[in-house]
mmCIF file of C-alpha atoms and ligand atoms in Angstrom:
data_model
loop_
_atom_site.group_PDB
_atom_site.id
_atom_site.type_symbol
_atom_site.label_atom_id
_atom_site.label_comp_id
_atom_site.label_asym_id
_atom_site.label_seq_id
_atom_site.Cartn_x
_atom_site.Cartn_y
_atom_site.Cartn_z
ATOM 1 C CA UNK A 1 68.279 -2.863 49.729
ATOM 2 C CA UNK A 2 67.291 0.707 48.427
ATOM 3 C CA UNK A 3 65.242 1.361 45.166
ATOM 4 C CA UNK A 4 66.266 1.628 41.646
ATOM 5 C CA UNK A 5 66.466 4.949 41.298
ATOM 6 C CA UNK A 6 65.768 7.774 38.204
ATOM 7 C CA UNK A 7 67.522 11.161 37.896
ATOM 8 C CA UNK A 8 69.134 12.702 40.910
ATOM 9 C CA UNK A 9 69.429 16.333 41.670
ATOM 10 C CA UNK A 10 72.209 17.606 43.535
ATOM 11 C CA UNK A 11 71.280 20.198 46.079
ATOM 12 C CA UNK A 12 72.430 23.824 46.942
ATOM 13 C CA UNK A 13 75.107 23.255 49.320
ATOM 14 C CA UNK A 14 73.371 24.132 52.731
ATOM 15 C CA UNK A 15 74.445 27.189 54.889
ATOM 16 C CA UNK A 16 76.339 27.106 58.479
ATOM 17 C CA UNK A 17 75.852 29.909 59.730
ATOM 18 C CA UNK A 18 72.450 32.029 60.170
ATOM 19 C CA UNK A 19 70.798 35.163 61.595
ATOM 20 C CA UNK A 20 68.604 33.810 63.626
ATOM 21 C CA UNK A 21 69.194 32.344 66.991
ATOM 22 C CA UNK A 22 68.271 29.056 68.558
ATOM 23 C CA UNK A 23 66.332 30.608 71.054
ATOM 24 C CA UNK A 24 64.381 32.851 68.812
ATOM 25 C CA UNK A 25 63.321 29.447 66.881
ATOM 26 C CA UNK A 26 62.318 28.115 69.955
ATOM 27 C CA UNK A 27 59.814 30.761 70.756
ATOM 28 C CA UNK A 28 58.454 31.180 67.895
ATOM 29 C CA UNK A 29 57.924 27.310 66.906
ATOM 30 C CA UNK A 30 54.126 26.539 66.662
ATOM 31 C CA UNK A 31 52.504 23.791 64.967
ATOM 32 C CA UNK A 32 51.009 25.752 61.425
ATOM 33 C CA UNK A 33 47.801 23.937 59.650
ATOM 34 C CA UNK A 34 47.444 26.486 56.881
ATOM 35 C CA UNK A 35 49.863 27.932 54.173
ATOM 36 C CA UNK A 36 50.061 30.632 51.869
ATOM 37 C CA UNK A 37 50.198 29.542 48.283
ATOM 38 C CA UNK A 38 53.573 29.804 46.067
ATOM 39 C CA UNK A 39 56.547 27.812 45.646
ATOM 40 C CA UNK A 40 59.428 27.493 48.343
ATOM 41 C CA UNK A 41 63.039 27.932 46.988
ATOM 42 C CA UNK A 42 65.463 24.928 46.553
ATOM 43 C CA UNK A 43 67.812 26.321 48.692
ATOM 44 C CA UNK A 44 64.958 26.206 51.363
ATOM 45 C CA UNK A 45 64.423 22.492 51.157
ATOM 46 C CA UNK A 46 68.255 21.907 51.046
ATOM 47 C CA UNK A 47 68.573 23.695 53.832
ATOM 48 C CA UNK A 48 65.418 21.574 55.746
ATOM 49 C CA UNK A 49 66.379 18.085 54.165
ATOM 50 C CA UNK A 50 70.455 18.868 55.661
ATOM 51 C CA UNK A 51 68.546 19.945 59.442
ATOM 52 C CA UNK A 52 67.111 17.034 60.089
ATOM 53 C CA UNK A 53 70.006 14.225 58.366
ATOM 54 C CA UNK A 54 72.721 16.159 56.693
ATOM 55 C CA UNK A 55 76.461 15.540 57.269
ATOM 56 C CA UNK A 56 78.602 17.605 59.302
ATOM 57 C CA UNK A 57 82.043 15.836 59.272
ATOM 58 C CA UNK A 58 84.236 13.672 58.076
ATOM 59 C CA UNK A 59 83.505 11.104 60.033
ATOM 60 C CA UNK A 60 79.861 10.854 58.759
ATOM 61 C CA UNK A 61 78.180 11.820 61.524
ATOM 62 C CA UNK A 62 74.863 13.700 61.341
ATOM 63 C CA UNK A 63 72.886 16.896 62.723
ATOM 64 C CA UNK A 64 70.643 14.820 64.507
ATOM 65 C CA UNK A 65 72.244 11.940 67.489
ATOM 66 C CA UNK A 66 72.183 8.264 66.706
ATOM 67 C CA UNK A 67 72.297 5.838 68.864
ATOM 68 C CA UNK A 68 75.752 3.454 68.137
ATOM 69 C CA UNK A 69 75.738 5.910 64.993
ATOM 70 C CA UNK A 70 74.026 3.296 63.184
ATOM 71 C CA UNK A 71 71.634 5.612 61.428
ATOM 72 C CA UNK A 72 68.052 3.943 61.182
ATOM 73 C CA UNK A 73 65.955 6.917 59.616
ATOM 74 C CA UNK A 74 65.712 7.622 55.719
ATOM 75 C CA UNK A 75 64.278 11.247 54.826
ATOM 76 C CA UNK A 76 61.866 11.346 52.060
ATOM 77 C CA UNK A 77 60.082 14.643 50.592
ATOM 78 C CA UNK A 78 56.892 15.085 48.690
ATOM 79 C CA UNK A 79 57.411 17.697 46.376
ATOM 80 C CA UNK A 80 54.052 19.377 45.096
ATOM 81 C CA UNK A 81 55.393 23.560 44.450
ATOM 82 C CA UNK A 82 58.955 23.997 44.740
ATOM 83 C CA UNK A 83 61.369 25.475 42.366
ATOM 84 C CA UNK A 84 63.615 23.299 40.694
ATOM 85 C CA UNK A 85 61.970 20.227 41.835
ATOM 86 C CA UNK A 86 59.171 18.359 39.345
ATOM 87 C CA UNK A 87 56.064 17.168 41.693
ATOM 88 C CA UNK A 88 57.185 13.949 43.134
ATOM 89 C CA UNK A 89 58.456 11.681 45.397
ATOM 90 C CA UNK A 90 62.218 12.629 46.329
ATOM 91 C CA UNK A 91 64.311 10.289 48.723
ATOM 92 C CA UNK A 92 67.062 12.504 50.355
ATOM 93 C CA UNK A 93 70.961 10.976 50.347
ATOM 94 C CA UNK A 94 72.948 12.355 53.189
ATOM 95 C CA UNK A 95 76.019 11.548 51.825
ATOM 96 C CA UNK A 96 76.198 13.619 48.744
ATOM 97 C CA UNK A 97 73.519 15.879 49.873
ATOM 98 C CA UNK A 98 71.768 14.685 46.812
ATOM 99 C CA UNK A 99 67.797 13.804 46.267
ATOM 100 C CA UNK A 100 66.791 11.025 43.849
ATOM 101 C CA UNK A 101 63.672 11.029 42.184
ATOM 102 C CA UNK A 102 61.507 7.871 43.012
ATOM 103 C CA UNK A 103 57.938 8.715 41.777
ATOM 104 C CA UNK A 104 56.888 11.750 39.327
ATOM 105 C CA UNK A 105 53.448 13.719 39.659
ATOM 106 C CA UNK A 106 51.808 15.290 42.875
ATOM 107 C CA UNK A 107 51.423 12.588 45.476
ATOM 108 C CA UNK A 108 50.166 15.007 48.486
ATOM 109 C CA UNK A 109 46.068 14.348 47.568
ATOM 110 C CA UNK A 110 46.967 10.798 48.067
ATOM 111 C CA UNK A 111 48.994 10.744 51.429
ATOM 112 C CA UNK A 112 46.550 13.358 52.327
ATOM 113 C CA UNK A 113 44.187 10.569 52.366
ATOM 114 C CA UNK A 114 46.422 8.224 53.798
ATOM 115 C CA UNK A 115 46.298 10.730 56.834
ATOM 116 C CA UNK A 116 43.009 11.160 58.160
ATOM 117 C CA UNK A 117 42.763 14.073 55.447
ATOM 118 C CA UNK A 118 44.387 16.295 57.264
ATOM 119 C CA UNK A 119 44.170 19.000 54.958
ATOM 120 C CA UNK A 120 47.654 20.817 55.829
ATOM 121 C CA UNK A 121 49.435 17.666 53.750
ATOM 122 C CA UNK A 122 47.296 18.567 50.905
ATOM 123 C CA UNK A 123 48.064 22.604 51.186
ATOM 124 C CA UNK A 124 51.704 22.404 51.588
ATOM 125 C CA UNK A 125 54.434 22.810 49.225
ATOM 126 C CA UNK A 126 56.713 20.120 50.220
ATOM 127 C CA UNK A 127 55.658 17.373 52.626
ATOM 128 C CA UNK A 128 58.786 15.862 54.931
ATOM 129 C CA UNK A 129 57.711 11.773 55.545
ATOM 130 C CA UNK A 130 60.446 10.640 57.844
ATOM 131 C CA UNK A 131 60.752 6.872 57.569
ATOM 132 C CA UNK A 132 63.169 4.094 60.268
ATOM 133 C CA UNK A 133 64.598 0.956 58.934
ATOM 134 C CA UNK A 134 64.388 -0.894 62.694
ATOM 135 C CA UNK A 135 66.710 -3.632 62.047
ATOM 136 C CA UNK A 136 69.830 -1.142 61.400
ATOM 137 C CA UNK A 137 69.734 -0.227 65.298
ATOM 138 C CA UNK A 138 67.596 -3.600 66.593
ATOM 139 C CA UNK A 139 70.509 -5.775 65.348
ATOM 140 C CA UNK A 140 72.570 -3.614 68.049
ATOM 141 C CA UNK A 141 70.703 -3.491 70.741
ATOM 142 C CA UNK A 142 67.344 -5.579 70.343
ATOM 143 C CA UNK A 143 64.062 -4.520 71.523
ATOM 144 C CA UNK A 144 65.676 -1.680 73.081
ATOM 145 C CA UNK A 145 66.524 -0.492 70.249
ATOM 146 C CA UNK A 146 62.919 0.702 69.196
ATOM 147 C CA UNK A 147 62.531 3.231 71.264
ATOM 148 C CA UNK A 148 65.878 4.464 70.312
ATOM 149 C CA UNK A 149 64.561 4.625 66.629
ATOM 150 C CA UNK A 150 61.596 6.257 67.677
ATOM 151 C CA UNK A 151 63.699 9.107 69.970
ATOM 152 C CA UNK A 152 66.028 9.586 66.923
ATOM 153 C CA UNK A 153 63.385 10.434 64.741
ATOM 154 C CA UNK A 154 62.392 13.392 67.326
ATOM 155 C CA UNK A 155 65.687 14.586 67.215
ATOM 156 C CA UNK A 156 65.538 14.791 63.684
ATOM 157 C CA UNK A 157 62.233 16.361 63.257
ATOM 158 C CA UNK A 158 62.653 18.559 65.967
ATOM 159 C CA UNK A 159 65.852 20.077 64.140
ATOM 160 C CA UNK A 160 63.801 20.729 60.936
ATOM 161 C CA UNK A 161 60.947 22.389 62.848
ATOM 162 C CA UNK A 162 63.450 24.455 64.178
ATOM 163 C CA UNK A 163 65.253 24.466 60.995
ATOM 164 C CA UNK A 164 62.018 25.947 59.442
ATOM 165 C CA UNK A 165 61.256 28.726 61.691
ATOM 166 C CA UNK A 166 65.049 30.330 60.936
ATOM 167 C CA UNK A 167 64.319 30.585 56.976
ATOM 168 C CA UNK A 168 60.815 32.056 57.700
ATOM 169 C CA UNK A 169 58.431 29.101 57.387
ATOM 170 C CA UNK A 170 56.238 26.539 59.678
ATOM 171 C CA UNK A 171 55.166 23.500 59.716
ATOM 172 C CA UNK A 172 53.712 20.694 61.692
ATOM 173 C CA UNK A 173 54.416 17.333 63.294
ATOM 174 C CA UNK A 174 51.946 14.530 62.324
ATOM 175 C CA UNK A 175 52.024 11.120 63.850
ATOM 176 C CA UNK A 176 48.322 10.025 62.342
ATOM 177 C CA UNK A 177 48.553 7.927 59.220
ATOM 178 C CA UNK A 178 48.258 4.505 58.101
ATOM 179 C CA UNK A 179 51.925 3.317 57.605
ATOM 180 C CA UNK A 180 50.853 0.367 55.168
ATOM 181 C CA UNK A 181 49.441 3.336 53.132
ATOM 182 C CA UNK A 182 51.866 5.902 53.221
ATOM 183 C CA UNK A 183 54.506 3.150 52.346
ATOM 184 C CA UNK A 184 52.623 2.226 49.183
ATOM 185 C CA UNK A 185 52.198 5.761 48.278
ATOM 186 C CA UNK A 186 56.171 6.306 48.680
ATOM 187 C CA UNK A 187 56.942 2.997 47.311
ATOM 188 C CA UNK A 188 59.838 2.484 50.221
ATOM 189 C CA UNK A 189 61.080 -1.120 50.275
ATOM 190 C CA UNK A 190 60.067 -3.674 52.381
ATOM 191 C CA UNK A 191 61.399 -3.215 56.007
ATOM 192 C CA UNK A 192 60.817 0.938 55.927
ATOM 193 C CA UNK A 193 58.250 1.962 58.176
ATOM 194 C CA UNK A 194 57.042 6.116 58.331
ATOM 195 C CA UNK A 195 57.321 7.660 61.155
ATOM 196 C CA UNK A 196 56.334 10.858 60.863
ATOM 197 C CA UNK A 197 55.389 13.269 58.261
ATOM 198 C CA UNK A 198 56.109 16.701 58.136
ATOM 199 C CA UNK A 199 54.397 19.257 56.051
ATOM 200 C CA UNK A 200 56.139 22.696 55.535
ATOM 201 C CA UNK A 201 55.354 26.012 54.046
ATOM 202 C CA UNK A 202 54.936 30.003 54.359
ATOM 203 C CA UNK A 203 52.713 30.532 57.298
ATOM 204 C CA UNK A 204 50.089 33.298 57.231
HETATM 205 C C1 FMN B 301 54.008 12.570 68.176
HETATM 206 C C2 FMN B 301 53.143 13.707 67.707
HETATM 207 C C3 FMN B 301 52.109 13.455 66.811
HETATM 208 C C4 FMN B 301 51.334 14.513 66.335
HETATM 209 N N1 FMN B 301 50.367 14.236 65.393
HETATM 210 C C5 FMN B 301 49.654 15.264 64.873
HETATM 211 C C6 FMN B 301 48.701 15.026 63.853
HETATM 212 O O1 FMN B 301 48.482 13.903 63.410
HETATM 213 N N2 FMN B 301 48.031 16.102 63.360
HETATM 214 C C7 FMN B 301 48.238 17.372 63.801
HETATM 215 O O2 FMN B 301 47.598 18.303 63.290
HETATM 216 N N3 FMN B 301 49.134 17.630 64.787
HETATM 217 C C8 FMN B 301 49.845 16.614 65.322
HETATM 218 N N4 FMN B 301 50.793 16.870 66.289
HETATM 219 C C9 FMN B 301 51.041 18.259 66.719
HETATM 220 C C10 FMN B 301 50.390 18.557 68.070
HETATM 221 O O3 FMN B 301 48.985 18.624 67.938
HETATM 222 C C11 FMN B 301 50.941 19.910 68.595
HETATM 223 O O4 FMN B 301 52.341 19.810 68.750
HETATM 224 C C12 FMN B 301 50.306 20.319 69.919
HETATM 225 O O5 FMN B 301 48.967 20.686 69.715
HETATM 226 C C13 FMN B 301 51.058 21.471 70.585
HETATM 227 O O6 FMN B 301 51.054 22.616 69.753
HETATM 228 P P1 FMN B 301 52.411 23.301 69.206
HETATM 229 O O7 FMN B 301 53.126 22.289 68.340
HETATM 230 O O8 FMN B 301 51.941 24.487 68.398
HETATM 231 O O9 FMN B 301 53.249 23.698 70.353
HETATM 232 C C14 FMN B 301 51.566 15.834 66.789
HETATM 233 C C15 FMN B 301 52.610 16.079 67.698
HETATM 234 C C16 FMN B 301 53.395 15.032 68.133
HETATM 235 C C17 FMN B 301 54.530 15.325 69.091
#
């Protein structure tokens, strides 16, 4: 069951085509700890949010692979300085590329805390948490089924790193967090567990 949800904000539709090749992203992708202040653009985090789970035909299948195409992973942001966006919690919809507002007010101090206090989570503009409902791919193919969750969610974050490095910007993979905290702080039901969290922002 998903949350009630508040207002949702339909995002810029997300470009296709770029400048900047896949193997240019791949040599420049390095994990970034440190950002330059100022907001990222809308269009930026459109562009990151459709990377990593956005739809790419009519069929409903996804950027990223999934195994059985039963699509375990939920993409939330934490918005602290982007424009267009009010500080919040944001849960991305693939379907109509749409975000929907679940908490207002800057939440990155707090899962900042909830990670070690790794300071980049604080710093950054927008903060990626990806999260896996298990059961959705379990149900398929039982315990092995985890690890397919768990490789999914690399594909995923793996396309947004790259994702990043084409519209100028870095970020940086982090696997160290409490998940009962950073659930509470995201207030995902019961049955979502975080996998990874992604800050992202203009590198030095
Ligand atoms: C599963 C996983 C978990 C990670 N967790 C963290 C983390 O909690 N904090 C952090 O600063 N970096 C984290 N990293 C990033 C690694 O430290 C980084 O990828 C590694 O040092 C190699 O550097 P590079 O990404 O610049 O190539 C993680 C990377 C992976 C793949």
């Amino acid at each position: 069951m998903d949350q009630e949800v508040a207002p949702n904000i339909n995002l810029p539709v997300p470009r296709t085509e770029g400048t900047v090749s896949v193997e240019s992203t791949l040599l420049k992708r390095r994990s970034v700890r440190e950002f330059q202040d100022g907001p990222l653009s809308l269009e930026s985090v459109s562009q990151l949010l459709w990377s990593a789970q956005g739809i790419t035909d009519s069929h409903g299948y996804r950027t990223a692979p999934s195994a059985g195409g039963l699509y375990p992973l939920e993409l939330y942001i934490v918005v602290g300085n982007v424009q267009g966006l009010n500080p919040g919690i944001y849960h991305y919809r693939p379907k109509q590329h749409r975000l929907d507002l679940i908490v207002n007010g800057d939440l990155r101090r707090e899962l900042c805390k909830a990670s070690l206090s790794q300071e980049v989570i604080q710093q950054a503009p927008v903060v990626f948490v990806i999260f896996c409902v298990f059961e959705r791919t379990t149900v398929k193919y039982r315990d092995r089924g985890v690890r397919y969750v768990f490789m999914e969610a690399g594909h995923a974050a793996q396309n947004l790193c790259l994702q990043a490095i084409s519209l100028g910007l870095g970020s940086v993979t982090i696997g160290a967090f409490s998940d009962n905290e950073v659930a509470r702080i995201l207030k995902t039901d019961k049955g979502y567990a975080p996998i990874y969290i992604i800050p992202v922002g203009m590198a030095y």
